[in-house]
mmCIF file of C-alpha atoms in Angstrom:
data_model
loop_
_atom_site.group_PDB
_atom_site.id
_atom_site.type_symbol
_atom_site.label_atom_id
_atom_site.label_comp_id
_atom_site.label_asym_id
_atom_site.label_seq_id
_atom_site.Cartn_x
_atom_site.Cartn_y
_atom_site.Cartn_z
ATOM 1 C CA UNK A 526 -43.653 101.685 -183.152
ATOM 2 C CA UNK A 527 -42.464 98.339 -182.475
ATOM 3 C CA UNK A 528 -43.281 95.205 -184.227
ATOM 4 C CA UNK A 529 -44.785 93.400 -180.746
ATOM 5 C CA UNK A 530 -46.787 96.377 -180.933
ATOM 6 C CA UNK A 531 -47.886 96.393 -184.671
ATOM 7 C CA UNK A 532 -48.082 92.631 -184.213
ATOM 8 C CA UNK A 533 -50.637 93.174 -181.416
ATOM 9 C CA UNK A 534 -52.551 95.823 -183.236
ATOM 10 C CA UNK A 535 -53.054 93.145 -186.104
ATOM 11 C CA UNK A 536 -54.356 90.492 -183.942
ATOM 12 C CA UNK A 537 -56.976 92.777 -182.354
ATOM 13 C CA UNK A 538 -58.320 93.801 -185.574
ATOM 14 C CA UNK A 539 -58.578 90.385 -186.907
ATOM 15 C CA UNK A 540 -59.830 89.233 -183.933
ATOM 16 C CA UNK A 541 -62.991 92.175 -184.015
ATOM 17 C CA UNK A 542 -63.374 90.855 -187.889
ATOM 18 C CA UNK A 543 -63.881 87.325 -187.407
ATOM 19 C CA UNK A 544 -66.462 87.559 -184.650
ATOM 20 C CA UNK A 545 -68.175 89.831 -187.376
ATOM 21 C CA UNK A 546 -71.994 88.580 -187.209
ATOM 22 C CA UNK A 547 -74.503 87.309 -189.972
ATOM 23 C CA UNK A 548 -77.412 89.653 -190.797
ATOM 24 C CA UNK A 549 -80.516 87.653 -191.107
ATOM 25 C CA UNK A 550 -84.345 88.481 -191.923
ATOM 26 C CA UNK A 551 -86.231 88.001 -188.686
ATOM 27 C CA UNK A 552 -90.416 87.855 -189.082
ATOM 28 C CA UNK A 553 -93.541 85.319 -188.177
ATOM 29 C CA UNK A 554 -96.203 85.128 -190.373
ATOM 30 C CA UNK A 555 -99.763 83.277 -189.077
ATOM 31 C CA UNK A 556 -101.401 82.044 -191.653
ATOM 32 C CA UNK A 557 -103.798 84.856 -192.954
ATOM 33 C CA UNK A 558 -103.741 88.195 -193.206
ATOM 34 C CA UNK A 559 -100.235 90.452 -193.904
ATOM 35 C CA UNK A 560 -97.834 87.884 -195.755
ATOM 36 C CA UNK A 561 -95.274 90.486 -196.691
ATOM 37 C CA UNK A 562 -92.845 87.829 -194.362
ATOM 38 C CA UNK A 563 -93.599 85.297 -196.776
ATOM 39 C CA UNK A 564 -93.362 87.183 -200.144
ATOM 40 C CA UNK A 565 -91.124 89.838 -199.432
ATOM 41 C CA UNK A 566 -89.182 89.662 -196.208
ATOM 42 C CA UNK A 567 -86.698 93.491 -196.874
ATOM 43 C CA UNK A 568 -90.555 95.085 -196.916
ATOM 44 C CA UNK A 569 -91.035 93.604 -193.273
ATOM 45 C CA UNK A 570 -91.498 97.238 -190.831
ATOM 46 C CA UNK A 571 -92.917 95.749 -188.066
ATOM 47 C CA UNK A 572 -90.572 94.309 -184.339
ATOM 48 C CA UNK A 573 -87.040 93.617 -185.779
ATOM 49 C CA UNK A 574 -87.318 92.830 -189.348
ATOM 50 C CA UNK A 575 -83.337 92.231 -189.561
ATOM 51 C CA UNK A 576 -80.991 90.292 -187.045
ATOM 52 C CA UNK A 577 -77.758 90.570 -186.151
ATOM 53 C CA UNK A 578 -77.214 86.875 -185.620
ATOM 54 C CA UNK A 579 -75.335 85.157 -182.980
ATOM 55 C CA UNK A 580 -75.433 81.625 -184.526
ATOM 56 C CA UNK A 581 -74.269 80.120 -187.248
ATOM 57 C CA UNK A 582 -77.253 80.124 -189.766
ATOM 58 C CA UNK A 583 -80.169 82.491 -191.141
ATOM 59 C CA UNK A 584 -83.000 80.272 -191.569
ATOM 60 C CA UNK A 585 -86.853 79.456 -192.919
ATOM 61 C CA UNK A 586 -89.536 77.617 -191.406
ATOM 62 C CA UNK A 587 -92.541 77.279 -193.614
ATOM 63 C CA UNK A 588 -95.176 75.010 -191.835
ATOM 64 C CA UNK A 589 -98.100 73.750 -193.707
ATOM 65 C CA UNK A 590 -101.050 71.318 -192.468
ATOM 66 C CA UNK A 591 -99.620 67.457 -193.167
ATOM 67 C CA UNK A 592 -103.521 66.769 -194.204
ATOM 68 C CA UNK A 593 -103.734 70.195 -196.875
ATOM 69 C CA UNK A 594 -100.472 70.906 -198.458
ATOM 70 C CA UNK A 595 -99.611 74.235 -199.667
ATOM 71 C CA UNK A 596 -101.480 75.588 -196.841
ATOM 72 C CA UNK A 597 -99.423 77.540 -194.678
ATOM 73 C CA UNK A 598 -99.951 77.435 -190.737
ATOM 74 C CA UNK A 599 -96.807 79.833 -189.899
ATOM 75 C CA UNK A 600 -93.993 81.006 -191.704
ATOM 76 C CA UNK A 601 -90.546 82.305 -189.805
ATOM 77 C CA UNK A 602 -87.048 83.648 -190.960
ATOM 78 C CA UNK A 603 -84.261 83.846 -188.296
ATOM 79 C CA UNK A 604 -81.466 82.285 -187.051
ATOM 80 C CA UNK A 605 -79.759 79.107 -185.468
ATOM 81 C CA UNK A 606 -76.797 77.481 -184.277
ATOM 82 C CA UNK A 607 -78.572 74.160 -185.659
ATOM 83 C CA UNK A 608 -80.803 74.405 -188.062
ATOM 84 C CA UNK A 609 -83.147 71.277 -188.901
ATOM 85 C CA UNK A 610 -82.043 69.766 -192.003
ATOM 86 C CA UNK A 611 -82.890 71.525 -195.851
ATOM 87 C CA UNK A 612 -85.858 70.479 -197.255
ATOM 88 C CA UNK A 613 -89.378 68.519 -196.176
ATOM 89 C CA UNK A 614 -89.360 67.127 -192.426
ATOM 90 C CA UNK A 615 -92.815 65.513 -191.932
ATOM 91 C CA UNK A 616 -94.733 65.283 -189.113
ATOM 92 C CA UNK A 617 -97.814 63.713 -188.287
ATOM 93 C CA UNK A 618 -100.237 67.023 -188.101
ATOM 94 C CA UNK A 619 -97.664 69.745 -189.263
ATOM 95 C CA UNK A 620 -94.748 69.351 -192.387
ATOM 96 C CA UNK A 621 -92.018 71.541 -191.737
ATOM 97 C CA UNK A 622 -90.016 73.235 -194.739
ATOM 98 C CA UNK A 623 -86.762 74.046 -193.393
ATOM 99 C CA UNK A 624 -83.806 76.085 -195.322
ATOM 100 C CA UNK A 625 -80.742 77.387 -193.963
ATOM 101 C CA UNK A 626 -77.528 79.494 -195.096
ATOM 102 C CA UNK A 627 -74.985 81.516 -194.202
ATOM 103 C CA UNK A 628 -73.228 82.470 -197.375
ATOM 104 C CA UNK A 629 -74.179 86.188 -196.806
ATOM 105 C CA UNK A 630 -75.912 88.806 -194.967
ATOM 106 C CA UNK A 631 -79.606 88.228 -195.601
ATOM 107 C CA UNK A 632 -79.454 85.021 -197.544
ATOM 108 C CA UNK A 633 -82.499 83.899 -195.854
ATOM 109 C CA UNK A 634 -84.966 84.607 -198.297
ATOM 110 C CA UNK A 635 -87.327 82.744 -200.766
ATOM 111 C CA UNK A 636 -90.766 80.944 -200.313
ATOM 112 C CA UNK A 637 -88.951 78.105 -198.037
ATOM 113 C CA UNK A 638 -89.517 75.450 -200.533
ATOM 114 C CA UNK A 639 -86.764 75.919 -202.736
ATOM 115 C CA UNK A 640 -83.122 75.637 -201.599
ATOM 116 C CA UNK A 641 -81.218 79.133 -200.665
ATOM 117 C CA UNK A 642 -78.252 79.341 -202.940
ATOM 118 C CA UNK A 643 -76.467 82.075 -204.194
ATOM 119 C CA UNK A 644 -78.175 82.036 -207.429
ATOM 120 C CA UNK A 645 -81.640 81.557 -206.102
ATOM 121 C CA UNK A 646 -81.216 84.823 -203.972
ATOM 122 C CA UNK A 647 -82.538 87.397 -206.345
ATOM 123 C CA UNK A 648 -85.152 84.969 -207.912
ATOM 124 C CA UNK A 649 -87.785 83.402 -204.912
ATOM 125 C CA UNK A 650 -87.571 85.989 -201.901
ATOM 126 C CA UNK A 651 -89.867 88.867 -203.285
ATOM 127 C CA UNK A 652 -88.253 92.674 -204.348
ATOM 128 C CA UNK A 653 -84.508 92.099 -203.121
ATOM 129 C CA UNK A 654 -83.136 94.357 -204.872
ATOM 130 C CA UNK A 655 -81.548 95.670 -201.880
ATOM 131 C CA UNK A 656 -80.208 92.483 -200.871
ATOM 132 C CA UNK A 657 -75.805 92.635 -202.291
ATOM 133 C CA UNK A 658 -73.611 89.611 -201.759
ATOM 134 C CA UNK A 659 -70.201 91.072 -200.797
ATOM 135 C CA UNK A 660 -67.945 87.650 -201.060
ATOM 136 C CA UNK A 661 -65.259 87.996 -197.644
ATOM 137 C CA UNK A 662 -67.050 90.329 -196.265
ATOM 138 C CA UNK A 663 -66.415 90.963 -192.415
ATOM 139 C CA UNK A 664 -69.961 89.098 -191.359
ATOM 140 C CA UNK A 665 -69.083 86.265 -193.750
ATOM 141 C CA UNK A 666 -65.407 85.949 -192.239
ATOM 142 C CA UNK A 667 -66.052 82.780 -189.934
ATOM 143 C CA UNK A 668 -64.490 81.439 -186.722
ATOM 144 C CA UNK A 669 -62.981 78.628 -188.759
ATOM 145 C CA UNK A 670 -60.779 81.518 -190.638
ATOM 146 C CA UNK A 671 -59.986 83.437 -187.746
ATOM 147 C CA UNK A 672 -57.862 80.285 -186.574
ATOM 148 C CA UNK A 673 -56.021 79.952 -189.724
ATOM 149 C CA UNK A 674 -55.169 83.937 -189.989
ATOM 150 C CA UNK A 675 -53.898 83.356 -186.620
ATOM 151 C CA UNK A 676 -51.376 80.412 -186.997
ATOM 152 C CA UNK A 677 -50.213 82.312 -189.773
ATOM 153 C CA UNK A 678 -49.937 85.272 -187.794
ATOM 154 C CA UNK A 679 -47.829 83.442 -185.150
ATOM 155 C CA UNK A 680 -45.980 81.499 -187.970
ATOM 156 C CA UNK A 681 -44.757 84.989 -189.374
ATOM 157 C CA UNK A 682 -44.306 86.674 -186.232
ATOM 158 C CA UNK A 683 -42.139 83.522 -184.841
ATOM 159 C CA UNK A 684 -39.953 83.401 -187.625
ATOM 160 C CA UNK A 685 -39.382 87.101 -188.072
ATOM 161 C CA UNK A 686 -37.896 86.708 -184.433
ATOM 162 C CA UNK A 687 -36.181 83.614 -185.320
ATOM 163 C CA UNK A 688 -34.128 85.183 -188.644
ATOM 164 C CA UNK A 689 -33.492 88.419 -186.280
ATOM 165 C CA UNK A 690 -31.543 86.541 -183.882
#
């Protein structure tokens, strides 16, 4: 096999890894009745309970009247390419809880007050014990890295040629 050919069998493979996509809880809860979206989002069975994303972030909205705090209007987990910012955003009927990640499949879990970190993962988002952080794994490999694996790539590749000569 040649190396243009091995070379080009690399490149597709890396390229198929770094488009690898972010697995992310995916549920609405309406105030009332079945909360298992809020308190435990891996027992969700009903639509799609887990996403393949195609943006950047899993996310949590937890909306709560502006006039009764604590009280929950609607609760969501998903995804987006731009997530509102971590933390309170007030409004003037409804107060918005945002949180956002995309340090590993499934991140998005927790009550949507606290921050999603690695650490809070198995600690606010119900039974997770099926939720594993697998550090480089393909869904976590982003665009950002695919350009750098590349350039080195071509760096390697060009100077392999180069010393041949």
């Amino acid at each position: 096999m040649s190396r243009n050919c091995l070379f080009t069998i690399v490149l597709v493979a890396l390229c198929s890894v770094a488009t690898g996509e972010l697995l992310c809880y995916s549920c609405i809860s309406q105030g009332g009745g079945d909360d298992t979206c809020i308190t435990n989002p891996a027992a969700v069975t009903t639509n799609t309970p887990i996403v393949k994303c195609k943006y950047k972030f899993c996310t949590i909205r937890r909306l709560e009247y502006a006039s009764d705090p604590g009280t929950i209007y609607s609760f969501l987990r998903g995804c987006e390419d731009e997530p509102l910012p971590n933390g309170e955003n007030p409004g003037e009927d409804i107060t918005v809880w945002a949180q956002s990640c995309n340090f590993a499949d499934l991140c998005n879990v927790g009550d949507g007050l606290q921050e999603i970190t690695p650490d809070s993962i198995g600690s606010g988002g119900g039974d997770n014990s099926n939720v594993i952080i697998v550090p480089a794994s393909a869904s976590a490999l982003k665009a950002e890295k695919f350009f750098f694996v590349f350039a080195t790539l071509l760096i390697v590749f060009y100077r392999h040629h180069f010393y041949r000569l």
